[in-house]
């Protein structure tokens, strides 16, 4: 059986992968491509996570695609609406026809002689081993394991008689009505779950080891809705998107450069939504500065409203152990629970867990430097889509796909077969690619590529700077080595 060959293989049919498909067929129409998706559905994160209340934690005008405006009234959208948006996009542009479902990529081997990747995967429930080849590999598979979330070792959990649920594997038939629920965690998932569960549960307790910065935002953007009434569709979309990009950049810069002022603003927002005398210092005053860890957003202050109505409460303490009927904290408090939800984070996995070899030599992502936050040093003809940690993921994903297309066209225009980022200075200072100090990131930071102290090895958290670099700056760079294969071997393209 002949091995199928594509000019480009995209791994992942989530938000990033569908966007990559659009850019490839629009900007590189003469190149064949396929999207390899390990699951049986389009959607990635938005198909995997099905817990109650799941929603975006960024506005949809920037989390949505630049080429397909978000038209719903709500700017903070429910997970089901986002999933429908991604799937509709794939159908509208025919991207779904390029997707190979049930294809889980295991490894990829580069041959400089042939200037191509051989990609090995398991296909279907039978886990049949199949190989494809491609000239360029684009990884849009996210940064965490789809198999399971992170679960710490809790003493006594085996004795607990209630139900333990992780948000990543939420049972469709879980009935939490009139139940006592404890949600362990204080990140985006926890602050989303608590107010939603509180609508039906007897009571919900958010048990956190330490506080997180939480800001309340309206779920509808009144300025955006007004602009859409007065401006043509595409112009309104560009204006709204630009406004929100600048606003998010301003908030981030304020938090980084004037952290004490930002803390006061965040605190005032919390104070006006909670009862007078509430222990804000205990439950909502982190020990770190804003945006040292990811900021949590709550639409219309729903978390604070649930606390104010006494439907939910917050306990800031460490877990001593599980008991038969709940959890005992280190301070001795007993939390009775019929259901415990472990919103304890993700297991980070670089490059979808794929193993790489270049000309027979094993390449570990953690040993590489990230070129423009997109390619890895020593890895020819490969890119990894990494979105922003401080803004909407899709903003950078869009720019990454744009640059990949420019790079592919540059290779064609100059009769090159391969390009490889090379680090000239072996003593270059190493910095983490993911520059947040959240626990789930610190646990896996050494597995990810590093970044350097300056361009092109530094990943910007600045959309405008990246826009200029990815869209307008020259593709050629002294750190990017272009070459031709020594022994051309023609490969038959697949449709």
Coordinates of C-alpha atoms in Angstrom, one line a residue:
X1 CA 0.0 0.0 0.0
X2 CA 1.4 3.4 -1.0
X3 CA 1.9 6.0 1.7
X4 CA -0.4 9.1 1.3
X5 CA 1.5 12.3 0.9
X6 CA 0.3 15.9 1.6
X7 CA 2.2 19.1 1.3
X8 CA 1.0 20.1 4.8
X9 CA -0.3 18.0 7.7
X10 CA -2.1 19.9 10.4
X11 CA -2.5 18.1 13.8
X12 CA -5.7 19.0 15.6
X13 CA -9.2 20.0 14.5
X14 CA -9.9 22.5 17.3
X15 CA -10.1 26.2 17.1
X16 CA -6.5 26.5 15.9
X17 CA -6.6 23.7 13.5
X18 CA -9.7 24.9 11.7
X19 CA -8.2 28.4 11.4
X20 CA -5.0 26.8 10.0
X21 CA -7.1 25.0 7.4
X22 CA -8.7 28.3 6.3
X23 CA -5.4 30.1 5.9
X24 CA -3.8 27.2 4.0
X25 CA -6.5 26.9 1.4
X26 CA -6.8 30.7 1.1
X27 CA -3.2 31.7 1.0
X28 CA -1.6 28.5 -0.3
X29 CA -4.3 27.2 -2.7
X30 CA -1.9 25.0 -4.7
X31 CA -0.8 23.0 -1.6
X32 CA -2.6 19.9 -0.5
X33 CA -3.3 19.6 3.2
X34 CA -5.1 17.3 5.7
X35 CA -6.0 17.8 9.3
X36 CA -5.4 14.8 11.6
X37 CA -7.8 14.7 14.6
X38 CA -7.5 12.0 17.2
X39 CA -11.1 12.4 18.3
X40 CA -14.3 11.8 16.3
X41 CA -15.5 15.4 16.3
X42 CA -14.5 18.9 15.4
X43 CA -13.9 21.3 18.3
X44 CA -10.9 20.4 20.4
X45 CA -11.3 21.9 23.8
X46 CA -14.9 22.9 23.2
X47 CA -15.9 19.4 22.3
X48 CA -13.9 17.8 25.1
X49 CA -15.1 19.9 28.0
X50 CA -18.8 19.5 28.8
X51 CA -19.0 20.6 32.4
X52 CA -21.9 22.8 33.5
X53 CA -21.4 26.5 32.6
X54 CA -18.4 26.1 30.4
X55 CA -17.8 29.3 28.6
X56 CA -15.1 31.5 27.1
X57 CA -12.8 33.5 29.4
X58 CA -12.0 35.9 26.6
X59 CA -14.4 38.0 24.5
X60 CA -15.6 36.2 21.4
X61 CA -14.7 39.1 19.1
X62 CA -11.1 38.3 19.7
X63 CA -11.4 34.6 20.5
X64 CA -13.4 34.2 17.3
X65 CA -11.7 34.1 13.9
X66 CA -10.6 37.3 12.1
X67 CA -12.1 35.9 8.8
X68 CA -15.5 34.9 10.3
X69 CA -17.0 37.5 12.6
X70 CA -18.7 36.5 15.8
X71 CA -22.3 37.7 15.3
X72 CA -24.1 36.7 18.5
X73 CA -25.1 39.3 21.1
X74 CA -23.2 37.8 24.0
X75 CA -19.4 38.6 23.9
X76 CA -18.8 36.0 26.6
X77 CA -20.2 32.8 25.1
X78 CA -21.3 29.4 26.3
X79 CA -19.2 26.4 25.3
X80 CA -22.0 25.0 23.2
X81 CA -22.2 28.2 21.2
X82 CA -18.5 28.2 20.6
X83 CA -18.5 24.6 19.5
X84 CA -21.2 25.3 17.0
X85 CA -19.3 28.4 15.8
X86 CA -16.1 26.3 15.1
X87 CA -18.1 23.5 13.4
X88 CA -20.1 26.0 11.3
X89 CA -16.8 27.6 10.2
X90 CA -15.4 24.3 9.1
X91 CA -18.5 23.5 7.1
X92 CA -18.9 26.9 5.6
X93 CA -15.3 26.9 4.1
X94 CA -15.2 23.2 3.3
X95 CA -12.4 22.6 5.8
X96 CA -14.3 19.6 7.3
X97 CA -13.6 17.7 4.1
X98 CA -9.9 17.8 4.8
X99 CA -10.2 16.3 8.3
X100 CA -9.2 12.7 9.1
X101 CA -11.0 11.7 12.3
X102 CA -9.7 9.1 14.6
X103 CA -6.1 9.7 13.6
X104 CA -3.9 9.9 16.7
X105 CA -0.4 11.0 15.8
X106 CA 2.3 9.1 17.7
X107 CA 5.6 10.0 16.1
X108 CA 7.2 11.9 13.2
X109 CA 10.5 11.3 11.5
X110 CA 12.3 13.9 9.3
X111 CA 14.5 13.0 6.4
X112 CA 16.7 15.9 5.1
X113 CA 17.6 13.8 2.1
X114 CA 13.9 13.7 1.0
X115 CA 12.9 16.9 2.8
X116 CA 9.8 15.4 4.3
X117 CA 8.2 14.1 7.5
X118 CA 7.0 10.6 7.9
X119 CA 4.1 10.8 10.4
X120 CA 3.0 7.6 12.2
X121 CA -0.4 7.4 13.8
X122 CA -3.0 5.1 15.2
X123 CA -6.3 5.1 13.3
X124 CA -9.8 4.1 14.6
X125 CA -10.9 1.9 17.4
X126 CA -8.7 -0.9 16.1
X127 CA -5.7 1.4 16.5
X128 CA -4.3 0.4 13.1
X129 CA -0.9 1.8 12.4
X130 CA -0.8 4.1 9.4
X131 CA 1.9 6.5 8.0
X132 CA 1.5 9.7 6.0
X133 CA 4.3 11.9 4.6
X134 CA 4.3 15.6 4.3
X135 CA 6.7 18.5 3.5
X136 CA 5.5 20.6 6.4
X137 CA 4.1 19.7 9.8
X138 CA 1.9 22.2 11.7
X139 CA 0.9 21.2 15.2
X140 CA -2.4 22.7 16.4
X141 CA -3.0 20.2 19.1
X142 CA -3.0 22.5 22.1
X143 CA -0.8 22.2 25.2
X144 CA -2.5 19.7 27.5
X145 CA -3.4 16.0 27.7
X146 CA -6.9 15.0 26.4
X147 CA -6.8 11.8 28.3
X148 CA -7.1 13.1 31.8
X149 CA -6.7 16.2 33.9
X150 CA -4.3 16.7 36.8
X151 CA -5.3 15.0 40.1
X152 CA -3.1 15.5 43.2
X153 CA -2.8 12.6 45.7
X154 CA -5.3 13.4 48.4
X155 CA -4.9 11.4 51.6
X156 CA -8.0 9.2 52.3
X157 CA -9.7 9.8 49.0
X158 CA -10.2 6.0 48.7
X159 CA -12.4 6.1 51.8
X160 CA -14.7 8.8 50.5
X161 CA -18.2 7.5 49.9
X162 CA -19.5 10.2 47.6
X163 CA -18.7 10.9 43.9
X164 CA -15.5 12.4 42.7
X165 CA -15.6 14.2 39.4
X166 CA -13.0 15.9 37.3
X167 CA -14.3 18.6 34.9
X168 CA -12.3 17.1 32.0
X169 CA -14.4 13.9 32.3
X170 CA -17.8 15.2 33.4
X171 CA -20.5 12.5 33.4
X172 CA -23.4 13.5 31.2
X173 CA -25.9 12.0 33.7
X174 CA -24.5 13.6 36.9
X175 CA -27.4 14.8 39.0
X176 CA -26.2 17.5 41.5
X177 CA -29.7 18.8 42.3
X178 CA -30.1 19.4 46.1
X179 CA -26.6 18.0 46.7
X180 CA -23.8 19.4 48.8
X181 CA -20.9 20.0 46.4
X182 CA -17.3 20.9 47.1
X183 CA -15.3 22.3 44.2
X184 CA -11.5 22.0 44.8
X185 CA -9.6 24.8 42.9
X186 CA -9.7 28.5 42.3
X187 CA -8.9 28.8 38.6
X188 CA -11.1 29.5 35.6
X189 CA -12.8 26.1 35.7
X190 CA -13.7 26.4 39.4
X191 CA -15.0 30.0 39.2
X192 CA -17.1 28.9 36.2
X193 CA -18.5 25.8 37.8
X194 CA -19.4 27.2 41.2
X195 CA -22.1 29.7 40.2
X196 CA -23.6 27.3 37.7
X197 CA -23.8 24.4 40.1
X198 CA -25.2 26.7 42.8
X199 CA -28.3 27.2 40.7
X200 CA -29.5 23.6 41.5
X201 CA -27.3 22.3 44.3
X202 CA -28.1 22.5 47.9
X203 CA -24.9 24.4 48.5
X204 CA -21.6 24.7 46.7
X205 CA -18.2 25.3 48.5
X206 CA -15.2 26.5 46.6
X207 CA -12.2 25.1 48.5
X208 CA -9.1 26.8 47.4
X209 CA -5.5 26.6 48.7
X210 CA -4.9 30.2 47.8
X211 CA -6.9 33.1 46.2
X212 CA -6.9 34.1 42.5
X213 CA -7.5 37.5 41.0
X214 CA -11.0 37.6 39.7
X215 CA -12.6 40.4 37.6
X216 CA -16.2 40.8 36.7
X217 CA -17.2 41.8 33.1
X218 CA -20.6 42.1 31.4
X219 CA -21.3 39.2 29.1
X220 CA -22.6 41.6 26.5
X221 CA -20.5 44.4 24.9
X222 CA -22.8 47.4 24.5
X223 CA -20.2 49.3 22.5
X224 CA -19.9 46.4 20.1
X225 CA -23.6 46.0 19.7
X226 CA -23.9 49.7 18.9
X227 CA -21.2 49.6 16.4
X228 CA -22.9 46.7 14.6
X229 CA -26.0 48.7 14.3
X230 CA -24.3 51.7 12.7
X231 CA -21.4 50.2 10.7
X232 CA -21.3 47.6 7.8
X233 CA -20.6 44.1 9.0
X234 CA -16.9 43.7 8.2
X235 CA -16.0 47.3 9.2
X236 CA -17.9 46.8 12.5
X237 CA -16.0 43.5 13.2
X238 CA -12.7 45.2 12.6
X239 CA -13.6 48.1 14.8
X240 CA -14.8 45.9 17.6
X241 CA -11.9 43.5 17.4
X242 CA -9.4 46.4 17.4
X243 CA -11.1 48.0 20.4
X244 CA -11.0 44.8 22.4
X245 CA -7.4 44.1 21.4
X246 CA -6.3 47.5 22.6
X247 CA -8.4 47.2 25.8
X248 CA -6.9 43.8 26.7
X249 CA -3.4 45.1 26.0
X250 CA -4.1 48.2 28.2
X251 CA -5.3 46.1 31.1
X252 CA -2.4 43.8 30.9
X253 CA 0.2 46.6 30.8
X254 CA -1.6 48.3 33.7
X255 CA -1.3 45.1 35.7
X256 CA 2.3 44.6 34.9
X257 CA 3.6 48.2 35.2
X258 CA 1.3 49.5 38.0
X259 CA 0.4 46.4 40.0
X260 CA -0.6 48.1 43.2
X261 CA -3.1 50.4 41.3
X262 CA -4.5 47.3 39.5
X263 CA -4.9 45.5 42.8
X264 CA -7.0 48.4 44.1
X265 CA -9.2 48.5 41.0
X266 CA -9.8 44.7 41.2
X267 CA -10.6 44.9 44.9
X268 CA -13.1 47.7 44.4
X269 CA -14.9 45.6 41.9
X270 CA -15.1 42.8 44.3
X271 CA -16.1 44.9 47.3
X272 CA -19.2 46.3 45.6
X273 CA -20.4 42.8 44.7
X274 CA -20.0 41.2 48.1
X275 CA -21.7 41.8 51.5
X276 CA -20.1 44.4 53.7
X277 CA -17.6 42.9 56.0
X278 CA -16.9 39.9 53.8
X279 CA -13.4 38.4 54.3
X280 CA -12.0 39.7 51.0
X281 CA -8.4 39.6 52.3
X282 CA -8.7 35.9 53.1
X283 CA -10.5 34.7 50.0
X284 CA -9.8 37.2 47.2
X285 CA -6.4 38.8 47.9
X286 CA -3.6 36.8 46.2
X287 CA 0.0 37.0 47.3
X288 CA 1.3 37.6 43.8
X289 CA 0.8 40.4 41.3
X290 CA -2.0 40.5 38.7
X291 CA -1.1 38.4 35.7
X292 CA 1.7 36.5 37.4
X293 CA -1.0 33.9 36.9
X294 CA -3.9 34.0 34.5
X295 CA -6.6 36.4 35.5
X296 CA -10.1 34.8 36.0
X297 CA -13.1 36.6 34.5
X298 CA -16.7 36.1 35.8
X299 CA -19.6 37.4 33.5
X300 CA -21.9 39.8 35.3
X301 CA -20.3 38.9 38.6
X302 CA -22.1 35.6 38.8
X303 CA -19.7 34.0 41.3
X304 CA -20.1 36.9 43.7
X305 CA -23.9 36.9 43.2
X306 CA -24.0 33.2 44.3
X307 CA -21.9 34.0 47.4
X308 CA -24.1 37.0 48.2
X309 CA -27.2 34.8 48.0
X310 CA -25.5 32.2 50.2
X311 CA -25.9 29.6 47.5
X312 CA -22.1 29.3 47.5
X313 CA -19.2 29.9 49.9
X314 CA -15.4 30.0 49.7
X315 CA -13.0 28.2 52.1
X316 CA -9.3 29.1 51.8
X317 CA -7.4 26.3 53.4
X318 CA -5.4 23.2 52.6
X319 CA -6.8 19.7 52.5
X320 CA -5.7 17.5 55.4
X321 CA -7.6 14.4 54.2
X322 CA -10.8 13.0 52.7
X323 CA -13.2 11.4 55.0
X324 CA -16.2 9.1 54.3
X325 CA -18.5 12.0 54.0
X326 CA -16.3 14.9 52.8
X327 CA -13.1 16.7 53.4
X328 CA -11.2 17.8 56.5
X329 CA -9.0 20.9 56.1
X330 CA -5.7 21.5 57.9
X331 CA -7.5 24.0 60.2
X332 CA -9.8 21.2 61.3
X333 CA -13.0 22.4 59.4
X334 CA -15.2 19.6 58.2
X335 CA -16.8 20.0 54.7
X336 CA -19.6 17.7 54.1
X337 CA -20.0 16.7 50.4
X338 CA -22.1 14.4 48.3
X339 CA -20.0 15.3 45.3
X340 CA -16.4 16.6 45.1
X341 CA -15.3 18.2 41.9
X342 CA -11.5 18.3 41.4
X343 CA -11.0 21.4 39.3
X344 CA -7.3 20.9 40.0
X345 CA -5.9 21.8 36.6
X346 CA -4.5 20.3 33.4
X347 CA -1.7 17.9 32.6
X348 CA 0.4 19.9 30.2
X349 CA 1.8 18.0 27.2
X350 CA 4.0 19.7 24.5
X351 CA 3.3 19.0 20.8
X352 CA 0.5 16.6 21.5
X353 CA 2.9 14.1 23.1
X354 CA 4.3 13.4 19.6
X355 CA 7.9 11.9 19.5
X356 CA 10.2 13.5 17.0
X357 CA 13.4 12.4 15.2
X358 CA 15.4 14.5 12.7
X359 CA 17.7 12.4 10.6
X360 CA 17.7 9.6 13.2
X361 CA 18.3 11.9 16.1
X362 CA 15.7 12.2 18.8
X363 CA 14.5 15.7 19.5
X364 CA 12.9 16.7 22.8
X365 CA 10.8 19.9 22.8
X366 CA 12.3 20.9 26.2
X367 CA 15.8 21.0 24.7
X368 CA 14.8 23.5 21.9
X369 CA 14.4 27.2 21.7
X370 CA 11.2 28.6 20.2
X371 CA 11.6 30.7 17.1
X372 CA 9.0 33.5 17.0
X373 CA 7.1 31.4 19.5
X374 CA 6.2 29.2 16.5
X375 CA 9.0 27.0 15.3
X376 CA 11.6 24.9 17.3
X377 CA 15.3 25.1 16.9
X378 CA 16.7 22.1 15.0
X379 CA 13.3 21.1 13.7
X380 CA 13.0 21.6 9.9
X381 CA 9.7 22.4 8.3
X382 CA 7.6 22.2 11.5
X383 CA 5.6 24.8 13.5
X384 CA 3.6 24.6 16.7
X385 CA 0.6 26.9 17.3
X386 CA 0.9 28.5 20.7
X387 CA -1.6 31.2 21.5
X388 CA -1.4 34.0 24.0
X389 CA -1.5 33.4 27.7
X390 CA -2.5 37.0 28.5
X391 CA -5.1 37.5 25.7
X392 CA -7.4 35.5 23.4
X393 CA -5.6 32.4 22.2
X394 CA -6.9 32.8 18.6
X395 CA -5.3 36.2 18.2
X396 CA -1.9 34.6 18.0
X397 CA -3.1 31.4 16.4
X398 CA -4.4 33.5 13.5
X399 CA -1.0 35.2 13.1
X400 CA 0.9 31.9 13.5
X401 CA -1.1 30.4 10.6
X402 CA -0.5 33.6 8.5
X403 CA 3.2 33.3 9.0
X404 CA 3.3 29.6 8.2
X405 CA 1.6 30.4 4.9
X406 CA 4.1 33.2 4.2
X407 CA 6.9 30.8 5.0
X408 CA 5.5 28.1 2.7
X409 CA 5.1 30.6 -0.2
X410 CA 8.7 31.9 0.4
X411 CA 10.0 28.3 0.1
X412 CA 8.1 27.9 -3.2
X413 CA 9.1 31.3 -4.6
X414 CA 12.8 30.7 -3.9
X415 CA 13.0 27.1 -4.8
X416 CA 13.8 25.9 -1.3
X417 CA 12.8 22.6 0.2
X418 CA 13.4 23.2 3.9
X419 CA 14.0 25.8 6.6
X420 CA 15.4 25.2 10.1
X421 CA 15.7 27.6 13.0
X422 CA 19.3 27.5 14.3
X423 CA 20.6 29.0 17.6
X424 CA 24.0 30.6 16.9
X425 CA 24.8 31.4 20.6
X426 CA 24.9 28.1 22.6
X427 CA 25.1 30.2 25.8
X428 CA 21.9 32.1 25.1
X429 CA 19.9 32.7 28.3
X430 CA 16.9 30.4 28.7
X431 CA 13.5 31.6 29.8
X432 CA 10.2 29.7 30.0
X433 CA 8.0 29.8 26.9
X434 CA 4.9 29.9 29.1
X435 CA 5.6 32.8 31.4
X436 CA 3.0 32.3 34.1
X437 CA 3.7 30.8 37.5
X438 CA 0.5 28.8 37.8
X439 CA 1.0 25.4 39.3
X440 CA -0.2 23.5 36.2
X441 CA 2.4 25.3 34.1
X442 CA 5.3 25.0 36.6
X443 CA 4.8 21.2 36.8
X444 CA 5.6 20.8 33.1
X445 CA 7.6 23.9 32.2
X446 CA 10.8 22.0 31.5
X447 CA 9.0 19.9 28.8
X448 CA 8.3 22.9 26.6
X449 CA 10.6 24.8 24.3
X450 CA 12.4 27.7 25.9
X451 CA 12.5 31.3 24.7
X452 CA 15.5 33.6 24.6
X453 CA 15.9 37.2 25.9
X454 CA 15.4 38.9 22.5
X455 CA 14.0 38.4 19.0
X456 CA 13.6 36.2 17.2
X457 CA 13.8 33.8 20.1
X458 CA 11.5 35.8 22.3
X459 CA 7.8 35.3 22.3
X460 CA 5.9 38.5 22.5
X461 CA 2.7 38.9 24.6
X462 CA 1.9 41.9 22.4
X463 CA -0.5 41.5 19.5
X464 CA 0.4 44.7 17.6
X465 CA 4.1 43.8 17.7
X466 CA 3.4 40.3 16.6
X467 CA 1.1 41.6 13.8
X468 CA 4.0 43.7 12.4
X469 CA 6.4 40.8 12.7
X470 CA 4.3 37.9 11.4
X471 CA 2.4 39.8 8.7
X472 CA 4.7 42.5 7.4
X473 CA 8.4 41.8 8.4
X474 CA 10.6 39.8 6.0
X475 CA 10.4 36.1 6.2
X476 CA 14.1 35.6 5.9
X477 CA 16.2 35.8 9.0
X478 CA 19.7 34.9 9.9
X479 CA 18.4 32.5 12.5
X480 CA 16.3 30.7 9.9
X481 CA 18.4 28.5 7.6
X482 CA 17.0 27.7 4.1
X483 CA 18.3 24.8 2.0
X484 CA 17.4 22.4 -0.8
X485 CA 17.3 18.6 -0.5
X486 CA 20.4 16.8 -1.7
X487 CA 18.5 14.1 -3.6
X488 CA 15.1 15.1 -4.7
X489 CA 12.5 12.3 -4.6
X490 CA 9.2 13.2 -6.2
X491 CA 6.2 12.3 -4.1
X492 CA 2.6 11.8 -5.4
X493 CA 0.2 14.3 -3.8
X494 CA -3.1 13.3 -2.3
X495 CA -6.2 15.2 -2.9

